[in-house]
XYZ file of C-alpha atoms in Angstrom:
264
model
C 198.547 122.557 34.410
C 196.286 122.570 36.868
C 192.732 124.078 36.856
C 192.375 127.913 37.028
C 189.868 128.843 40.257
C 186.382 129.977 39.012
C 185.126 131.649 41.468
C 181.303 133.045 42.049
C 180.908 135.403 44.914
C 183.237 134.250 47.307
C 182.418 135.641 50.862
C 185.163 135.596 54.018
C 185.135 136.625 57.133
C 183.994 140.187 56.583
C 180.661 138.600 55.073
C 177.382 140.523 55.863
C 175.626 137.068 56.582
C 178.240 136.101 59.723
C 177.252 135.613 63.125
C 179.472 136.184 65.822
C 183.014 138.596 66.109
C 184.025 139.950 62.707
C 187.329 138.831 61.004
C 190.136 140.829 59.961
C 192.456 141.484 56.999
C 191.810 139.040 54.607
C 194.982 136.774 54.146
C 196.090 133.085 54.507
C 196.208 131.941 58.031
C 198.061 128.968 59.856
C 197.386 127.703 62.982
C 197.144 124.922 65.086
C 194.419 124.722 67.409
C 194.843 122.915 70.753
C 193.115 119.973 70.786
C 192.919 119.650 75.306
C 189.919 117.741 76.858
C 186.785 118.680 75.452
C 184.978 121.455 77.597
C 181.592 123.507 77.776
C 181.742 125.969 74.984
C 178.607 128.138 74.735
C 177.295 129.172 71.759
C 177.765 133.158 71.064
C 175.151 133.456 68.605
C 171.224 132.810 70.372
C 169.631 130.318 68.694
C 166.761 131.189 67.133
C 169.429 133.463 65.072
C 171.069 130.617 64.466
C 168.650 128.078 63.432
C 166.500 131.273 60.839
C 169.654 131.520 59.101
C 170.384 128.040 58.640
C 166.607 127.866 57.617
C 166.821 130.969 55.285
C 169.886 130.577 53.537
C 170.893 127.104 54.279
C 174.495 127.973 56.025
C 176.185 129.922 58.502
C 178.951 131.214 58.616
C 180.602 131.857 62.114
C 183.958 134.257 61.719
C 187.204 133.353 64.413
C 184.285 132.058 66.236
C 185.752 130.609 69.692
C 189.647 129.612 68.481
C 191.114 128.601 71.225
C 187.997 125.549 71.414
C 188.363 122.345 69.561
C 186.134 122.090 66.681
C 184.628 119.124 68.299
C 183.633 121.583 71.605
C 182.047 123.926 68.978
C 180.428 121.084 67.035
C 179.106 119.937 70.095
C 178.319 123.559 71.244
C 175.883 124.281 68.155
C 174.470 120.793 67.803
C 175.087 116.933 68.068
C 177.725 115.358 66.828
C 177.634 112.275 64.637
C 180.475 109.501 64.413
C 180.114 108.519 60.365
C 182.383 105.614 60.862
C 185.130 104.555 63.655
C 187.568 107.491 64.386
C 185.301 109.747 61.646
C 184.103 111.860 64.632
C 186.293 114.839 63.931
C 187.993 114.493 60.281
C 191.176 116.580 58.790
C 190.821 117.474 54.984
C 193.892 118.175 53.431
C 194.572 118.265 49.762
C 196.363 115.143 48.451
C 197.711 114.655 45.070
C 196.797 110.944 44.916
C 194.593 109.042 47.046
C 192.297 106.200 47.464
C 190.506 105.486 44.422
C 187.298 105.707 46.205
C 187.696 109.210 47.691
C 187.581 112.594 46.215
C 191.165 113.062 46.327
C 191.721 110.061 44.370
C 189.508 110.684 41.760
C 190.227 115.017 41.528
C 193.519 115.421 42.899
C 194.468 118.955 43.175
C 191.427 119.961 41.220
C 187.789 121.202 41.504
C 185.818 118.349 43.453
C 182.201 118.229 41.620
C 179.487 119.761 43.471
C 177.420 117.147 45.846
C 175.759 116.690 49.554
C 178.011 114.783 51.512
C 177.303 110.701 52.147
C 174.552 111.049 49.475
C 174.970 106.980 48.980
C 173.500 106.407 52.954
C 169.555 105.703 53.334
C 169.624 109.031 55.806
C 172.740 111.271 55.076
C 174.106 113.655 57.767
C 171.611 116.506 58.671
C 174.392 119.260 58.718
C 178.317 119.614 58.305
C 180.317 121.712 59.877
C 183.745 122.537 58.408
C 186.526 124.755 60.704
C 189.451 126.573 59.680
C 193.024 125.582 60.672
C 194.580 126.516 57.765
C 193.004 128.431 55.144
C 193.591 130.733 52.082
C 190.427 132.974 50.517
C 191.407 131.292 47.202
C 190.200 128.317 48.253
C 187.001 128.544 49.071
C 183.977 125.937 49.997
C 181.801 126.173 46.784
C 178.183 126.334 47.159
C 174.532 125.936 45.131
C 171.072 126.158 46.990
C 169.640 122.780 46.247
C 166.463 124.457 46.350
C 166.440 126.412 43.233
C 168.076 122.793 41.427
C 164.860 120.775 42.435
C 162.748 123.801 41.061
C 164.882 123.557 38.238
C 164.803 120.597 37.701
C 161.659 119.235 38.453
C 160.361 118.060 42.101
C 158.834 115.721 40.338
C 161.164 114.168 38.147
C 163.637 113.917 41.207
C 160.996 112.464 43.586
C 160.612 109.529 40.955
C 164.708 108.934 39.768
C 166.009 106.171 41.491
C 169.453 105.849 41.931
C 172.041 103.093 44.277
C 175.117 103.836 45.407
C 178.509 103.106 43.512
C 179.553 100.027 45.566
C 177.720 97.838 47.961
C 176.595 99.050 51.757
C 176.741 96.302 53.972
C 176.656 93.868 50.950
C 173.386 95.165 49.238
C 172.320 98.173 47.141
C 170.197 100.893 48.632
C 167.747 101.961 46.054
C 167.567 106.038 46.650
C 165.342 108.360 45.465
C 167.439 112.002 44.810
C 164.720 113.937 46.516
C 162.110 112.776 49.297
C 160.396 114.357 52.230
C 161.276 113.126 55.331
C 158.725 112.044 58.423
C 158.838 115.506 59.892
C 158.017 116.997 56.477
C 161.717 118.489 56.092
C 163.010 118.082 52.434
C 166.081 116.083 51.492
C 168.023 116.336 48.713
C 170.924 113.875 47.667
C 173.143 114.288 44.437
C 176.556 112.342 44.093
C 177.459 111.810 40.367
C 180.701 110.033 41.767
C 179.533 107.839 44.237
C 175.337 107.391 43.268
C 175.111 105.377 39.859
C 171.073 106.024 38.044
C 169.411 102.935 38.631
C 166.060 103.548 36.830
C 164.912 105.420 33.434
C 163.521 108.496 35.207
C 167.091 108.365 36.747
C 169.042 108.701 33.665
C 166.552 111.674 32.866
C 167.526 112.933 36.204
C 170.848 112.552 35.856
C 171.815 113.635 32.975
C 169.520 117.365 33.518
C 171.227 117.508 36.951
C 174.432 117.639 35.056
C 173.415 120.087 32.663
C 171.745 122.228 34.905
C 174.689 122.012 36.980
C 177.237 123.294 34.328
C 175.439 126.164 34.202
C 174.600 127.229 37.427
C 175.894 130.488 39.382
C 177.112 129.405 43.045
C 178.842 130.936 45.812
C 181.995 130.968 47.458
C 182.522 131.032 51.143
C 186.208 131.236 52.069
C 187.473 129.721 55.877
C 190.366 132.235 56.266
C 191.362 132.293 59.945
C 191.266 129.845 62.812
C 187.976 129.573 64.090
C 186.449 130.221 61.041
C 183.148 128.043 61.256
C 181.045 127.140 58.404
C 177.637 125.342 59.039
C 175.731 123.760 56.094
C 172.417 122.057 55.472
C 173.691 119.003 54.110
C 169.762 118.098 53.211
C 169.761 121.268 51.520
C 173.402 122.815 49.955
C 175.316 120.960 47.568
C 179.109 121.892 47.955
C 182.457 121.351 46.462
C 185.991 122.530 47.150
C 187.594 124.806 44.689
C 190.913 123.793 42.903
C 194.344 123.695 45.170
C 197.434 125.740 43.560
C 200.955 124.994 44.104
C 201.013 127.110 47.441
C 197.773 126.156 48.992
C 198.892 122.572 49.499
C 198.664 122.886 52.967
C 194.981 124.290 53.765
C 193.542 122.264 56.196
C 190.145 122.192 57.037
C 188.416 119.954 59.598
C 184.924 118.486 59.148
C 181.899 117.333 61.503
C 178.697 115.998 60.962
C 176.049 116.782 63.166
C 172.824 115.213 63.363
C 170.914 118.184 64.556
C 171.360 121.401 65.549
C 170.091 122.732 69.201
């Protein structure tokens, strides 16, 4: 049987906190959006608007925010766009059953993927992701916890100190990575993976083991991508995520992702 949602406070796109034109009735969606040349999209949101939310609460949330655009002319219309890895510009998520044993979907399945900032095994994850709506359902929602009140939590000190390294070689070495650093510009970065980062220190089995516990525990929130053009922003330095568990007739939500390196 698979896992029963647990849902927090689950938000759509009726939420208070959106920016842009308001949603509708609050049902499952499909749609396929165009994917033509890419063109100038402009932003309908001003950007210091933008940029204090992101600041304040970590994520935005943009509701049927320019659906007829590609989500790579919105990604590029609210920031820069990052390429991960070759044709990892503009990635579909779909559920899967079974996957590769190094991916999400091959470790979870159909279930609850464990909260974590995305690419938390790089030396410098992605600044932001932004995931948009092609086909979604308010019962699955993008689960999130301000990383914030964990490192408070937790301890800014203890996670400043824990050393972890990733899973499996980069490049042929291991990346010693500290869970919580501040970066050149003084902007705080967060990392927490307990799939693909392994504790590679004392202070990091300490760390790891209280981030787990904490995270058992904690309250989060639920932000559903209902419609097409339903845009969700996130501090990826900041938020730790996860999807909530797929049931027999949500098999075909699809969501599609883009990391951006900055936001204008």
């Amino acid at each position: 049987m698979r896992p029963t949602p647990q849902m927090g406070n689950v938000s759509t796109g009726l939420d208070e906190q959106n920016i842009g034109q308001s949603g509708a009735e609050l049902r499952g969606c499909s749609s396929h959006l165009p994917q033509n040349r890419p063109r100038e999209v402009q932003p309908k949101v001003n950007h210091p608007d933008f940029r204090r939310k992101i600041d304040d609460q970590g994520y935005v949330l943009f509701s049927e925010f320019e659906s007829a655009a590609s989500t790579l002319e919105v990604a590029s219309s609210l920031g820069v766009p990052l390429t991960p890895w070759e044709g990892g510009l503009v990635q579909t998520l779909k559920p899967q059953a079974k996957a590769a044993p190094n991916t999400y979907s091959g470790n979870f399945g159909f279930g609850r993927f464990p909260f974590h900032t995305d690419l938390a095994h790089w030396r410098v994850p992605p600044r932001y992701l932004l995931l948009r709506c092609q086909i979604g359902y308010l019962d699955v929602p993008t689960l999130m916890i301000d990383g914030r009140v964990l490192v408070n939590s937790v301890s800014k000190d203890i996670l400043a100190r824990a050393i972890f390294k990733p899973r499996r070689p980069r490049n042929g070495t291991y990346d010693l990575l500290r869970l919580y650093e501040v970066d050149i510009e003084g902007v705080d970065r967060l990392r927490w993976d307990e799939l693909f980062l392994k504790p590679a220190s004392r202070i990091g089995d300490t760390a790891d083991g209280l981030i787990r516990e904490w995270l058992r525990a904690a309250e989060y929130r639920g932000i559903a991508l209902v419609r097409p053009g339903d845009t969700l922003v996130i501090d990826n330095w900041r938020m730790l995520h996860a999807r909530a568990p797929i049931s027999p007739d949500r098999e075909d939500r699809s969501i599609q992702r883009v990391y951006l390196e900055a936001i204008h």
